[in-house]
């Protein structure tokens, strides 16, 4: 999920004022551009429940789109990423009704599924910069049959998808290819569905490739005489990153009637894990069964509020999430505990109370979407923090290692890039050595949300393009403002 894969990151590089390794999505400083500044103040205390999980919402939408009957999703996330998914599904003919400010989504599939196509030309699906949407739809639509072109913003056409396309080619009746260099979108599909066989996919760039294939497997019966509950094996070659997201996918599949069996023995050389997946019986050819499905609050979004407590020495409760949640990013509170915070949990949620922070050495592979949040917390720790296991973060909405290092350096930290992560070393004189700066977001929602937290203790931290948070959390700055109890400063660059 980043630049063309031929761009090899440099290793063990100390960040300076120049752009860091790999192509950079540098946004020029434009006069009149809107910036937001979180105003420093005292300890942050309070309670908040973030909006619904993006990861769960888009997974549930895929399963509901290919489920018999009616599916009602409650607690859903309203954001650019979920709206892009909904619009793409409507474009291909799905009946989807959205209400309650986007929090309730009803998907209707009346009658048996038809696998015949009367298309005169391919469906053109605009995916913006939504990685989950293009990966999940590429797999699902290749299994469902039909003609499609999936395209997005220029940045989307730089994000690799070749490993997923290569995994689909041997199983699909038809053709599929990525049109941009180095296996990047647009993706063009002309499919008559999947045939029987085993799928092999690399696991080191994005777990979403595997999740997309897993959700597509129950959809993919293209032979009318085939066993509608046949099993498809999907085997992972090499390292599997972000395993909790794959476990989440398994649970969503099973909620909609599919069956998932994890296989860890008897695998071929080079395979690390495999999943045997079959569809539910008696689904009128859809592969899934419709149901009412409740979506948890977003744990990645919750990380910003827990971090606010850690940075400010306050106490913040996030309601609706516990360690029993499906989302692995709840584990971010355990990282904060290792840094010195107090963490308490009950049936209603998890409370983080800030304490003196210490730097740590930690593998963040399983919860890599919270690396930027951790990096900002690390600015206020005693000693360096070494983040490992997240080489794949260079391939997300932006280079979340190189670009993150560049922005943290502007605040006064010393940041060393590594092939698999980075080390954040605060100034020797602590917070006295940190200072404000105008920070780029690279059109990355998580850069904007995480970097804004530095303003809780550092004056003059100005975040450019704050509206990019609409990708996953349109109300982020309003919710943060309500939690901290003071207004942000909005202005335009002179």
XYZ file of C-alpha atoms in Angstrom:
494
model
C 0.000 0.000 0.000
C 2.358 2.713 -1.152
C 4.645 3.677 -4.013
C 5.515 1.274 -6.810
C 7.285 -1.664 -5.233
C 10.504 -0.955 -7.065
C 11.051 1.922 -4.629
C 13.273 0.338 -1.998
C 13.394 2.125 1.360
C 16.795 2.997 2.732
C 17.568 1.503 6.099
C 18.726 3.008 9.382
C 18.484 6.560 8.157
C 18.325 9.489 10.549
C 15.664 11.950 9.483
C 16.739 15.475 8.681
C 14.996 18.382 7.076
C 15.050 16.796 3.617
C 12.438 14.360 2.325
C 13.093 10.815 3.483
C 13.534 7.624 1.486
C 11.295 6.656 -1.406
C 9.044 8.855 -3.537
C 7.234 11.407 -1.413
C 3.701 12.723 -1.820
C 4.922 16.164 -0.730
C 2.202 18.780 -0.657
C 3.507 22.308 -1.288
C 2.825 24.991 1.279
C 0.078 27.047 -0.355
C -0.944 30.464 0.787
C -4.481 30.472 2.094
C -4.504 26.769 2.911
C -6.618 25.878 5.944
C -4.761 24.577 8.991
C -5.976 23.523 12.428
C -4.079 23.962 15.684
C -4.986 22.005 18.815
C -4.452 24.420 21.695
C -2.307 23.223 24.634
C -3.989 23.007 28.012
C -4.247 20.832 31.064
C -4.910 17.136 31.518
C -7.547 15.660 29.222
C -10.296 13.883 31.132
C -13.602 12.464 30.006
C -15.339 9.667 28.114
C -16.043 9.173 24.423
C -17.336 6.521 22.043
C -15.805 6.682 18.557
C -17.915 6.009 15.458
C -18.251 2.524 14.014
C -15.286 0.539 12.771
C -14.340 1.183 9.147
C -12.804 -2.274 8.891
C -15.952 -3.984 10.116
C -18.304 -1.753 8.116
C -16.627 -2.466 4.784
C -16.293 -6.189 5.515
C -19.951 -6.398 6.474
C -20.933 -4.491 3.321
C -19.129 -7.016 1.102
C -20.771 -9.986 2.811
C -24.201 -8.316 2.837
C -23.902 -7.483 -0.873
C -23.625 -11.189 -1.653
C -26.056 -12.463 0.990
C -29.560 -13.782 0.432
C -32.418 -11.742 1.814
C -31.993 -8.552 3.826
C -29.024 -7.457 5.922
C -29.259 -4.605 8.408
C -25.988 -3.099 9.621
C -26.190 -0.914 12.730
C -23.486 1.254 14.288
C -21.869 1.622 10.856
C -19.263 4.249 10.037
C -20.152 7.174 7.799
C -16.955 8.233 6.068
C -15.416 8.625 2.631
C -14.169 5.032 2.640
C -17.557 3.534 3.478
C -19.449 5.903 1.158
C -17.134 4.900 -1.701
C -17.893 1.233 -1.018
C -21.653 1.850 -0.884
C -21.649 3.877 -4.095
C -19.644 1.192 -5.924
C -22.094 -1.500 -4.817
C -25.049 0.651 -5.895
C -23.410 1.161 -9.287
C -23.409 -2.593 -9.910
C -27.092 -2.806 -8.995
C -27.328 -3.363 -5.245
C -30.355 -2.015 -3.354
C -28.821 -0.179 -0.380
C -30.663 2.195 1.939
C -28.746 4.398 4.382
C -30.335 6.162 7.354
C -29.610 7.495 10.847
C -26.794 9.703 9.603
C -25.075 6.769 7.905
C -25.107 4.595 11.017
C -27.760 2.188 9.709
C -27.360 0.454 6.342
C -29.894 -1.977 4.855
C -28.892 -4.187 1.909
C -31.698 -6.006 0.084
C -31.261 -9.002 -2.193
C -34.681 -10.209 -3.348
C -34.909 -13.545 -5.126
C -32.183 -15.939 -6.286
C -28.852 -14.547 -7.435
C -28.351 -14.280 -11.172
C -24.860 -14.993 -12.520
C -25.722 -14.057 -16.096
C -24.599 -10.664 -17.363
C -26.229 -8.393 -19.934
C -23.600 -5.655 -19.664
C -22.856 -3.738 -22.847
C -19.753 -2.194 -21.270
C -17.801 -2.588 -18.017
C -19.028 -0.939 -14.828
C -16.746 1.988 -14.031
C -16.207 2.113 -10.262
C -14.491 5.124 -8.685
C -12.717 4.020 -5.507
C -11.051 7.348 -4.501
C -8.124 6.330 -2.228
C -9.903 3.582 -0.305
C -7.571 0.615 0.019
C -10.140 -1.655 1.654
C -12.686 -0.920 -1.070
C -10.461 -1.660 -4.054
C -8.945 -4.797 -2.524
C -12.214 -6.255 -1.266
C -14.118 -5.425 -4.462
C -11.373 -6.692 -6.775
C -11.604 -10.113 -5.155
C -15.388 -10.166 -4.732
C -16.240 -8.983 -8.248
C -13.778 -11.377 -9.853
C -15.635 -14.173 -8.059
C -19.108 -12.818 -8.788
C -18.571 -12.516 -12.583
C -19.025 -9.493 -14.807
C -16.984 -6.686 -16.345
C -15.554 -3.922 -14.169
C -12.931 -1.188 -14.120
C -11.869 -0.044 -10.650
C -10.010 3.263 -10.542
C -9.344 6.115 -8.123
C -7.358 9.228 -7.338
C -3.741 9.462 -8.604
C -2.393 8.171 -5.280
C -4.543 5.044 -5.598
C -2.844 4.352 -8.926
C 0.489 4.221 -7.063
C -0.632 1.686 -4.445
C 0.347 -1.912 -5.290
C -2.349 -4.486 -5.946
C -0.350 -6.833 -8.176
C -0.026 -9.572 -5.559
C -3.807 -9.769 -5.277
C -4.326 -9.765 -9.040
C -1.686 -12.479 -9.461
C -3.437 -14.597 -6.826
C -6.783 -14.328 -8.633
C -5.559 -15.131 -12.164
C -5.232 -18.941 -11.726
C -8.667 -19.331 -10.079
C -10.723 -17.046 -12.338
C -12.532 -17.823 -15.575
C -11.665 -14.755 -17.603
C -9.080 -11.998 -17.423
C -7.914 -9.549 -14.777
C -5.030 -7.095 -14.840
C -3.709 -3.939 -13.198
C -3.085 -1.196 -15.747
C -0.520 1.036 -14.017
C 3.181 0.278 -13.727
C 4.404 -2.067 -11.000
C 1.019 -3.741 -10.612
C -1.052 -0.739 -9.501
C -4.676 0.222 -10.296
C -6.793 0.760 -12.331
C -7.900 -2.891 -12.190
C -9.790 -4.272 -15.196
C -11.915 -7.415 -14.687
C -13.758 -9.553 -17.263
C -14.896 -12.580 -15.297
C -17.167 -15.585 -15.533
C -16.522 -16.400 -11.881
C -14.076 -18.702 -10.115
C -13.445 -22.385 -10.719
C -12.249 -24.944 -8.210
C -8.655 -24.756 -7.039
C -6.239 -23.492 -4.407
C -5.295 -19.829 -4.144
C -1.841 -18.654 -3.100
C -1.233 -15.095 -1.962
C 1.698 -13.219 -0.444
C 1.063 -11.911 3.053
C 3.798 -9.317 3.546
C 2.359 -6.184 1.862
C -1.237 -6.117 3.084
C -3.479 -8.514 5.003
C -6.349 -6.967 3.033
C -5.363 -9.069 0.008
C -5.996 -12.199 2.048
C -9.156 -10.787 3.643
C -10.553 -9.895 0.221
C -9.934 -13.405 -1.114
C -11.413 -14.983 1.987
C -14.648 -13.003 1.670
C -14.802 -13.713 -2.073
C -14.458 -17.480 -1.701
C -18.121 -18.171 -0.787
C -19.207 -16.012 -3.750
C -17.053 -17.740 -6.301
C -19.038 -20.765 -7.501
C -19.343 -20.185 -11.261
C -20.322 -23.687 -12.379
C -24.076 -24.291 -12.028
C -23.382 -27.998 -11.420
C -20.754 -27.326 -8.754
C -21.288 -28.111 -5.094
C -22.621 -24.812 -3.702
C -20.842 -25.452 -0.405
C -17.504 -26.539 -1.856
C -14.359 -25.533 0.005
C -11.743 -23.150 -1.351
C -8.281 -23.172 0.211
C -6.370 -19.896 0.392
C -2.715 -20.336 1.340
C -0.399 -17.531 2.447
C 3.205 -17.506 1.266
C 5.748 -15.773 3.480
C 5.023 -13.527 6.433
C 1.420 -12.567 7.213
C 1.162 -8.982 8.467
C -1.641 -7.619 10.665
C -3.013 -11.040 11.652
C -5.791 -9.595 13.880
C -7.474 -8.152 10.791
C -7.561 -11.629 9.230
C -9.122 -13.038 12.394
C -11.702 -10.251 12.177
C -12.464 -11.250 8.585
C -12.998 -14.861 9.641
C -15.511 -13.790 12.284
C -17.451 -11.598 9.860
C -17.599 -14.414 7.276
C -18.910 -16.799 9.909
C -21.512 -14.281 11.107
C -22.939 -14.181 7.570
C -23.071 -17.991 7.380
C -19.726 -18.877 5.815
C -17.328 -21.396 7.295
C -13.619 -20.808 7.944
C -11.064 -23.394 9.050
C -7.498 -22.312 9.853
C -4.781 -24.699 8.657
C -1.260 -24.549 10.103
C 0.116 -28.031 9.341
C 0.702 -30.067 6.214
C 1.359 -26.976 4.136
C 3.599 -26.715 1.090
C 7.085 -25.264 1.334
C 6.993 -21.502 1.798
C 3.397 -21.426 3.007
C 2.925 -20.033 6.526
C -0.827 -20.541 7.021
C -3.935 -21.448 5.042
C -7.692 -21.012 5.336
C -10.334 -23.443 4.081
C -13.507 -21.491 3.309
C -16.948 -22.645 2.219
C -20.263 -20.899 1.673
C -23.476 -21.368 3.572
C -26.045 -23.802 2.205
C -29.481 -22.642 1.002
C -28.540 -19.064 0.130
C -30.141 -18.888 -3.358
C -26.686 -18.829 -4.918
C -25.418 -15.835 -2.932
C -22.873 -17.577 -0.707
C -23.930 -15.712 2.442
C -27.112 -15.331 4.494
C -28.506 -11.914 5.363
C -28.820 -10.923 9.017
C -28.890 -8.021 11.461
C -25.291 -7.130 12.260
C -24.043 -4.706 14.941
C -20.715 -2.949 14.305
C -18.263 -2.087 17.094
C -16.795 1.398 17.599
C -13.545 1.908 15.690
C -10.525 0.822 17.745
C -8.034 2.622 15.504
C -9.931 5.863 16.127
C -10.029 5.085 19.850
C -6.224 5.086 19.911
C -6.164 8.877 19.493
C -8.239 9.465 22.616
C -6.283 6.983 24.721
C -3.124 8.715 23.478
C -4.552 12.089 24.515
C -4.692 10.824 28.098
C -1.124 9.495 27.894
C 0.287 12.715 26.425
C -1.533 15.108 28.761
C -1.394 13.096 31.975
C -5.171 12.876 31.977
C -7.693 10.049 32.094
C -9.903 9.063 29.143
C -12.472 6.286 28.926
C -13.417 4.905 25.516
C -16.805 3.233 25.810
C -18.062 0.342 23.717
C -14.660 -1.334 23.387
C -12.936 -3.945 25.555
C -10.278 -6.581 24.931
C -13.137 -8.857 23.849
C -13.601 -6.739 20.708
C -12.879 -8.201 17.274
C -10.454 -5.396 16.459
C -6.820 -5.992 17.294
C -6.112 -2.272 17.640
C -7.635 -2.400 21.130
C -4.181 -3.759 21.969
C -2.860 -0.192 21.710
C -3.762 0.263 25.378
C -1.306 -2.519 26.227
C 1.423 -0.554 24.436
C 0.578 2.516 26.506
C 0.710 0.388 29.655
C 4.250 -0.694 28.746
C 5.142 2.986 28.428
C 3.937 3.586 31.992
C 0.233 4.426 31.696
C -2.416 2.968 33.959
C -5.055 0.931 32.129
C -8.391 -0.126 33.638
C -11.182 -2.080 31.967
C -14.770 -2.948 32.795
C -17.762 -4.159 30.802
C -18.413 -0.657 29.451
C -14.968 0.222 28.101
C -11.293 0.888 28.761
C -9.785 3.817 30.662
C -6.213 5.030 30.144
C -4.666 7.302 32.760
C -1.461 9.103 31.882
C 1.640 8.567 33.972
C 5.321 9.464 33.365
C 6.170 7.880 30.022
C 9.214 5.790 29.143
C 10.480 4.793 25.715
C 10.012 1.171 24.674
C 11.136 -1.302 22.021
C 8.058 -2.882 20.457
C 6.858 -4.909 17.476
C 3.748 -3.176 16.100
C 3.074 -5.591 13.220
C -0.285 -6.711 14.583
C -1.582 -3.155 15.165
C 0.293 -1.181 12.535
C -2.490 1.390 12.004
C -1.644 2.800 15.447
C 2.062 3.363 14.748
C 1.578 7.069 14.014
C -0.343 7.485 17.277
C 2.422 5.759 19.220
C 5.074 7.887 17.504
C 3.467 11.088 18.789
C 3.179 9.676 22.320
C 6.863 8.773 22.078
C 7.767 12.464 21.715
C 6.914 12.907 25.401
C 8.634 9.783 26.742
C 11.869 9.452 28.667
C 14.231 7.786 26.201
C 13.894 6.501 22.645
C 11.077 4.347 21.294
C 11.932 1.718 18.681
C 9.038 0.548 16.475
C 9.539 -2.758 14.633
C 7.703 -5.064 12.271
C 5.927 -2.475 10.119
C 7.826 -2.388 6.825
C 4.437 -2.653 5.072
C 3.501 0.775 6.457
C 5.442 2.359 3.610
C 2.725 1.165 1.228
C -0.332 2.757 2.832
C -2.043 6.070 2.038
C 1.452 7.516 2.247
C 4.856 6.289 3.400
C 3.967 5.987 7.070
C 7.609 5.509 8.015
C 9.473 8.059 5.892
C 6.836 10.769 5.869
C 6.122 10.304 9.564
C 9.823 10.651 10.355
C 9.980 13.878 8.352
C 7.120 15.483 10.282
C 8.291 14.372 13.742
C 11.695 15.865 12.961
C 10.030 19.242 12.365
C 8.827 19.169 15.979
C 12.350 18.726 17.331
C 12.671 14.954 17.644
C 15.482 12.879 16.170
C 14.039 10.074 14.085
C 15.941 7.175 12.565
C 14.279 5.170 9.815
C 14.792 1.421 9.623
C 13.681 -1.033 6.986
C 10.971 -2.342 9.310
C 10.113 0.780 11.311
C 11.676 3.744 13.052
C 13.224 5.025 16.282
C 11.903 8.210 17.861
C 14.317 9.955 20.218
C 12.905 12.976 22.100
C 15.156 16.003 22.697
C 17.654 15.655 25.534
C 15.920 18.450 27.435
C 12.485 16.878 27.004
C 9.491 18.973 26.122
C 11.605 22.150 26.260
C 13.295 20.968 23.087
C 10.016 20.433 21.222
C 8.482 23.265 19.236
C 5.602 24.049 16.924
C 5.654 23.612 13.161
C 3.384 23.441 10.134
C 2.938 19.729 9.466
C 2.068 18.008 6.205
C -0.550 15.260 6.207
C 0.168 13.832 2.727
C -3.613 13.417 2.324
C -3.372 10.669 4.969
C -6.161 10.745 7.540
C -4.062 9.006 10.185
C -1.216 11.503 9.798
C -3.654 14.353 10.460
C -5.319 12.782 13.485
C -2.177 11.506 15.183
C 0.034 14.557 14.581
C -2.678 16.878 15.895
C -2.237 15.303 19.347
C 1.216 16.876 19.674
C -0.635 20.181 20.077
C -1.987 19.046 23.435
C 1.389 20.033 24.918
C 3.269 21.917 22.169
C 2.117 25.367 21.068
C 1.997 26.173 17.376
C 1.475 22.691 15.904
C -0.505 23.418 12.744
C -2.006 20.564 10.749
C -2.484 21.097 7.016
C -5.421 19.672 5.083
C -7.384 18.647 8.193
C -10.360 17.705 6.031
C -8.519 14.538 4.949
C -9.849 12.918 8.146
C -13.148 12.530 6.259
C -11.668 9.326 4.840
C -12.433 7.466 8.065
C -13.517 9.968 10.753
C -15.225 13.151 9.493
C -16.062 14.371 13.024
C -12.620 13.755 14.510
C -11.652 17.355 15.257
C -15.118 18.154 16.626
C -15.028 15.085 18.885
C -11.512 15.888 20.086
C -12.562 19.470 20.818
C -15.522 18.281 22.889
C -13.326 15.865 24.822
C -10.580 18.336 25.719
C -13.060 21.107 26.525
C -11.441 23.917 24.543
C -11.663 25.154 20.988
C -9.114 24.474 18.284
C -7.615 27.387 16.378
C -8.523 27.345 12.677
C -6.658 29.660 10.295
C -5.200 30.025 6.827
C -1.519 30.075 6.048
C -0.251 33.556 5.281
